[in-house]
Coordinates of C-alpha atoms in Angstrom, one line a residue:
M12 CA -80.8 46.1 80.8
K13 CA -82.3 44.1 77.9
L14 CA -84.1 46.1 75.3
T15 CA -87.6 45.1 74.2
A16 CA -88.4 44.5 70.6
G17 CA -90.4 47.8 70.6
A18 CA -87.5 49.7 72.0
R19 CA -85.1 48.3 69.4
I20 CA -87.6 49.2 66.6
S21 CA -88.0 52.8 67.9
D22 CA -84.2 53.2 68.2
I23 CA -83.7 52.1 64.6
A24 CA -86.5 54.3 63.4
F25 CA -85.1 57.3 65.2
L26 CA -81.7 56.6 63.7
L27 CA -83.3 56.7 60.2
L28 CA -85.4 59.8 61.1
F29 CA -82.4 61.7 62.4
A30 CA -80.1 60.7 59.5
S31 CA -82.7 61.5 56.8
E32 CA -83.6 64.9 58.3
F33 CA -79.9 65.9 58.7
T34 CA -79.2 64.8 55.2
F35 CA -82.3 66.7 54.0
Y36 CA -80.9 69.8 55.6
L37 CA -77.4 69.3 54.0
L38 CA -78.5 68.4 50.5
I39 CA -81.8 70.2 50.1
L40 CA -82.0 73.3 52.4
Q41 CA -78.3 74.3 52.9
T42 CA -77.1 73.7 49.4
G43 CA -79.9 72.6 47.0
V44 CA -82.4 75.4 47.5
V45 CA -79.7 78.0 47.9
E46 CA -77.9 76.9 44.8
Y47 CA -81.1 76.7 42.7
H48 CA -81.9 80.3 43.6
H49 CA -78.3 81.4 42.9
S50 CA -77.8 82.5 46.5
D51 CA -80.2 85.4 46.0
M52 CA -81.1 86.5 49.5
H53 CA -84.0 88.5 48.1
A54 CA -85.5 85.2 47.0
L55 CA -84.3 83.1 50.0
W56 CA -84.9 85.4 53.0
M57 CA -88.2 83.6 53.9
L58 CA -86.3 80.4 54.6
P59 CA -84.2 81.7 57.6
V60 CA -87.2 83.6 58.9
G61 CA -89.3 80.4 58.9
G62 CA -86.4 78.6 60.7
L63 CA -86.3 81.2 63.5
I64 CA -90.0 81.1 64.0
G65 CA -90.0 77.3 64.0
I66 CA -87.4 77.1 66.7
V67 CA -89.2 79.5 69.0
S68 CA -92.5 77.8 68.3
S69 CA -91.0 74.4 69.2
I70 CA -90.7 75.6 72.8
F71 CA -94.5 76.0 73.1
L72 CA -95.2 72.9 71.0
Y73 CA -92.8 70.6 72.8
N74 CA -95.5 68.6 74.5
E75 CA -97.2 68.0 71.2
R76 CA -94.1 66.6 69.5
T77 CA -95.4 63.0 69.1
L78 CA -98.1 64.2 66.6
L79 CA -96.4 67.3 65.4
I80 CA -93.3 65.7 63.9
P81 CA -95.2 63.3 61.5
F82 CA -97.6 66.2 60.6
V83 CA -94.9 68.6 59.6
L84 CA -92.9 65.9 57.8
L85 CA -96.0 65.1 55.7
I86 CA -96.0 68.8 54.7
Q87 CA -92.3 68.5 53.9
L88 CA -92.9 65.5 51.7
V89 CA -95.6 67.4 49.7
L90 CA -93.3 70.4 49.3
S91 CA -90.4 68.2 48.2
L92 CA -92.3 67.2 45.1
G93 CA -91.5 70.6 43.6
Y94 CA -88.8 71.8 46.0
A95 CA -86.6 73.3 43.2
H96 CA -89.4 75.7 42.2
T97 CA -90.5 76.9 45.6
N98 CA -91.9 80.3 46.1
G99 CA -91.4 82.5 49.1
F100 CA -94.2 81.0 51.2
E101 CA -93.0 77.5 50.5
L102 CA -89.5 78.5 51.5
F103 CA -90.9 79.8 54.7
L104 CA -92.6 76.5 55.3
F105 CA -89.4 74.6 54.6
G106 CA -87.6 76.8 57.1
L107 CA -90.4 76.5 59.7
I108 CA -90.3 72.7 59.4
S109 CA -86.6 72.6 59.8
G110 CA -86.7 75.0 62.8
L111 CA -89.4 72.9 64.5
T112 CA -87.9 69.5 63.9
A113 CA -84.2 70.0 64.5
P114 CA -84.3 70.9 68.2
L115 CA -87.1 68.4 68.9
L116 CA -85.0 65.6 67.3
I117 CA -81.9 66.6 69.4
A118 CA -84.1 66.6 72.5
R119 CA -85.2 63.0 71.7
I120 CA -81.6 61.7 71.9
D121 CA -81.1 59.2 74.7
N122 CA -78.7 56.8 73.0
F123 CA -75.7 58.7 71.7
L124 CA -74.2 55.8 69.7
L125 CA -77.3 55.8 67.5
I126 CA -76.8 59.5 66.7
V127 CA -73.1 58.9 65.9
L128 CA -74.2 56.1 63.5
A129 CA -76.9 58.5 62.0
L130 CA -74.2 61.1 61.4
A131 CA -72.0 58.5 59.7
L132 CA -74.9 57.5 57.4
S133 CA -75.8 61.1 56.7
Y134 CA -72.3 62.3 55.8
T135 CA -71.7 59.2 53.6
Y136 CA -75.0 59.6 51.7
G137 CA -74.8 63.4 51.5
T138 CA -71.2 63.4 50.3
Y139 CA -71.7 60.7 47.7
H140 CA -74.7 62.5 46.1
F141 CA -73.4 66.1 46.5
H142 CA -72.3 66.2 42.8
I143 CA -76.0 66.0 41.7
P144 CA -77.1 69.5 40.5
A145 CA -79.6 71.3 42.7
A146 CA -82.4 71.2 40.1
D147 CA -82.1 67.4 39.9
R148 CA -82.4 66.6 43.6
T149 CA -86.2 66.4 43.7
S150 CA -86.1 62.6 43.9
I151 CA -83.6 62.8 46.8
A152 CA -85.8 65.3 48.6
V153 CA -88.8 63.1 48.2
L154 CA -86.9 59.9 49.3
L155 CA -85.5 61.6 52.4
S156 CA -88.8 63.1 53.4
L157 CA -90.6 59.7 52.9
V158 CA -88.0 57.9 55.0
A159 CA -88.3 60.6 57.7
L160 CA -92.1 60.5 57.7
S161 CA -92.2 56.7 57.9
A162 CA -89.6 56.5 60.6
S163 CA -91.3 59.2 62.7
L164 CA -94.3 57.0 63.2
F165 CA -92.1 54.5 65.1
S166 CA -89.6 56.7 66.8
Q167 CA -91.4 57.3 70.1
M168 CA -90.8 61.0 70.0
G169 CA -92.5 61.4 73.3
R170 CA -90.0 59.3 75.1
D171 CA -88.6 61.1 78.2
R172 CA -85.0 61.9 78.5
T173 CA -82.6 63.0 81.3
A174 CA -81.5 66.6 80.8
S175 CA -80.3 68.7 83.7
E176 CA -78.3 71.6 82.3
G177 CA -79.6 75.1 81.7
Y178 CA -78.5 77.8 79.4
D179 CA -74.9 78.8 79.7
A180 CA -73.9 82.0 77.8
K181 CA -70.2 81.1 77.6
G182 CA -70.8 77.6 76.3
A183 CA -73.4 78.9 73.8
T184 CA -71.0 81.6 72.5
T185 CA -68.3 79.0 71.9
I186 CA -70.8 76.8 70.0
F187 CA -71.9 79.8 68.0
F188 CA -68.4 80.5 66.9
W189 CA -67.8 76.9 65.9
L190 CA -70.8 76.9 63.5
L191 CA -70.0 80.4 62.2
L192 CA -66.5 79.3 61.3
D193 CA -67.7 76.2 59.6
A194 CA -70.6 77.9 57.7
A195 CA -68.4 80.7 56.5
L196 CA -65.7 78.3 55.1
F197 CA -68.2 75.8 53.7
E198 CA -70.3 78.5 51.9
T199 CA -67.1 80.2 50.6
L200 CA -65.7 76.9 49.3
S201 CA -69.0 76.1 47.6
R202 CA -68.6 79.3 45.6
N203 CA -64.9 78.9 44.7
S204 CA -64.4 76.8 41.7
L205 CA -60.6 76.6 42.3
M206 CA -60.9 75.4 45.9
S207 CA -64.2 73.6 46.1
I208 CA -63.9 69.9 47.2
W209 CA -67.5 68.8 47.5
G210 CA -69.0 67.5 44.3
E211 CA -65.5 66.7 42.9
M212 CA -65.6 62.9 42.4
H213 CA -61.8 62.5 42.9
F214 CA -62.3 63.9 46.4
T215 CA -65.5 62.1 47.3
W216 CA -64.2 59.0 48.9
I217 CA -61.4 60.9 50.7
I218 CA -64.1 63.2 52.2
I219 CA -66.3 60.3 53.2
V220 CA -63.5 58.4 54.9
F221 CA -62.3 61.4 56.9
H222 CA -65.9 62.2 57.9
L223 CA -66.1 58.7 59.4
V224 CA -62.6 59.0 61.0
G225 CA -63.7 62.3 62.6
I226 CA -66.9 60.8 63.9
A227 CA -65.0 57.8 65.4
V228 CA -62.3 60.0 67.1
A229 CA -64.8 62.4 68.5
Y230 CA -67.0 59.6 69.9
T231 CA -64.0 58.1 71.5
L232 CA -62.9 61.5 73.0
R233 CA -66.4 62.8 73.5
D234 CA -65.8 63.5 77.3
W235 CA -62.3 64.8 76.9
N236 CA -61.7 68.1 78.8
R237 CA -59.5 69.5 75.9
N238 CA -62.1 69.3 73.2
N239 CA -62.5 73.1 73.0
L240 CA -58.8 73.6 72.5
A241 CA -58.6 70.7 70.0
L242 CA -61.4 72.2 68.0
F243 CA -59.8 75.6 67.9
L244 CA -56.5 74.2 66.7
L245 CA -58.3 72.1 64.1
F246 CA -60.1 75.2 62.8
V247 CA -56.8 77.1 62.7
L248 CA -55.3 74.2 60.6
T249 CA -58.3 74.1 58.3
Y250 CA -58.3 77.8 57.7
G251 CA -54.5 77.7 57.1
L252 CA -55.0 75.0 54.4
Y253 CA -57.6 77.1 52.7
A254 CA -55.4 80.2 52.8
F255 CA -52.5 78.2 51.1
H256 CA -54.9 76.6 48.6
L257 CA -54.0 73.1 49.6
R258 CA -57.1 71.2 48.2
L259 CA -56.0 67.7 48.9
E260 CA -55.0 68.4 52.4
L261 CA -58.2 70.4 52.9
S262 CA -60.3 67.4 51.7
I263 CA -58.7 65.3 54.5
V264 CA -58.7 67.8 57.4
Y265 CA -62.0 69.7 56.9
P266 CA -64.4 66.8 56.8
F267 CA -62.6 65.5 59.9
V268 CA -63.2 68.8 61.6
I269 CA -66.8 69.0 60.6
S270 CA -67.6 65.5 62.0
Y271 CA -65.5 66.1 65.1
Y272 CA -67.2 69.3 66.2
N273 CA -70.7 68.0 65.3
V274 CA -70.3 65.0 67.5
I275 CA -69.1 67.2 70.4
L276 CA -71.8 69.7 69.7
L277 CA -74.6 67.1 69.8
R278 CA -73.1 65.6 73.0
R279 CA -73.4 69.0 74.6
L280 CA -76.8 69.9 73.3
M281 CA -78.4 66.6 74.4
R282 CA -77.7 67.5 78.0
L283 CA -79.6 70.7 77.9
R284 CA -83.2 71.2 79.2
Y285 CA -85.4 72.0 76.2
P286 CA -85.8 75.8 76.6
A287 CA -82.0 76.1 76.8
L288 CA -81.5 73.7 73.8
A289 CA -83.9 75.8 71.7
M290 CA -82.1 79.0 72.6
V291 CA -78.8 77.5 71.5
A292 CA -80.4 76.2 68.3
L293 CA -81.7 79.7 67.6
S294 CA -78.2 81.1 67.9
L295 CA -76.9 78.3 65.6
W296 CA -79.5 79.1 62.9
I297 CA -78.3 82.7 63.1
A298 CA -74.6 81.6 62.9
S299 CA -75.4 79.6 59.8
G300 CA -77.0 82.6 58.1
L301 CA -74.1 84.9 59.0
G302 CA -71.7 82.4 57.5
L303 CA -73.7 82.5 54.3
M304 CA -73.6 86.3 54.3
I305 CA -69.8 86.3 54.8
A306 CA -69.4 84.1 51.8
L307 CA -71.8 86.1 49.6
S308 CA -70.1 89.4 50.6
G309 CA -66.7 88.0 49.9
E310 CA -65.5 89.4 53.2
F311 CA -63.7 86.2 54.5
L312 CA -61.5 88.4 56.7
V313 CA -64.5 88.5 59.0
A314 CA -64.2 84.8 59.5
W315 CA -60.5 85.1 60.3
A316 CA -61.4 87.8 62.8
V317 CA -63.8 85.4 64.5
L318 CA -61.1 82.8 64.7
A319 CA -58.8 85.4 66.3
V320 CA -61.5 86.3 68.8
L321 CA -62.0 82.6 69.6
G322 CA -58.2 82.3 70.2
V323 CA -58.3 85.2 72.6
I324 CA -61.2 83.6 74.5
Y325 CA -59.3 80.3 74.9
L326 CA -56.2 82.1 76.0
S327 CA -58.2 84.0 78.7
Q328 CA -60.0 80.9 79.9
R329 CA -59.1 79.3 83.2
K330 CA -58.0 75.7 83.2
S331 CA -61.5 74.4 84.0
D332 CA -64.5 75.5 81.9
E333 CA -67.7 74.6 83.6
S334 CA -69.8 74.8 80.4
F335 CA -67.7 72.0 78.9
S336 CA -66.6 70.1 81.9
F337 CA -65.0 66.9 80.5
T338 CA -62.9 64.3 82.1
S339 CA -59.9 63.0 80.2
P340 CA -60.3 59.4 79.1
F341 CA -56.6 58.9 79.6
R342 CA -56.8 60.1 83.2
R343 CA -59.8 57.8 83.8
L344 CA -57.7 54.9 82.5
M345 CA -54.8 55.8 84.7
A346 CA -57.0 56.2 87.8
H347 CA -58.6 52.9 87.1
G348 CA -55.2 51.2 86.7
S349 CA -54.0 52.6 90.0

């Protein structure tokens, strides 16, 4: 079916909206604000509280999303003008906006290729600018907010989508563990001057390339029925490289893993009806916070324990997992050939 000019414009606008908001989360909320406040949870606690309230509120405001998204992004733009000096209430608003927009943006996905391109754009831009100190990212925060606000006006956020799946506890638990493992390692690496890879210019292009490779591979195998097992093995490899202090190898494998699981994660989330999507988003926000707490406490053994639990879960699973029911692309190819 041929796309109209309006549909093409809205798709491009949504690509820019998704990419800019995802990058805003990576560079401003996840790292910028946290770094500026020296990871002091007494100063930062309003940020996750706002996020949790935002996600829950999005369930009740879902039908108002067309007007809601531009409105909250306008507030984000204003807050971004002085993001590095935010007080508790402003941190709460940042969290609230992120909690509101993230699940609503995922719920808008109806063209998965656009989101894959948005991830590629986001990881490239975010990695390239990661070396900029947190206090100097105000212009980035303003630019990303301005792009997001402008794009939201043309993104047709009220467009209906097909989503038939409800909440599945087993699938949600698996997703929770993925993000917890990633958050714990990322936050730990960010605080380890001997092992940190982001912000190191000699690793920047390696990281970008393997982010893109991970996205491409995951998109190709997005419906593969072994993605759960593949992700588990990739996390085992990543944690092993960290344990043996292999920075170069880690700069290759870890970005690949991050991109791979985010593509698979978004593929799964876009199939969920909105209340179920919001519930999973709530658990992911909690997982991200727990990962930060693991890093701050220095108890990385907890992350290893989570990885071990995940291994036990996979060993105990049956051959078919209904929550991630994928068909192997290789089998489809063989069946087509026969």
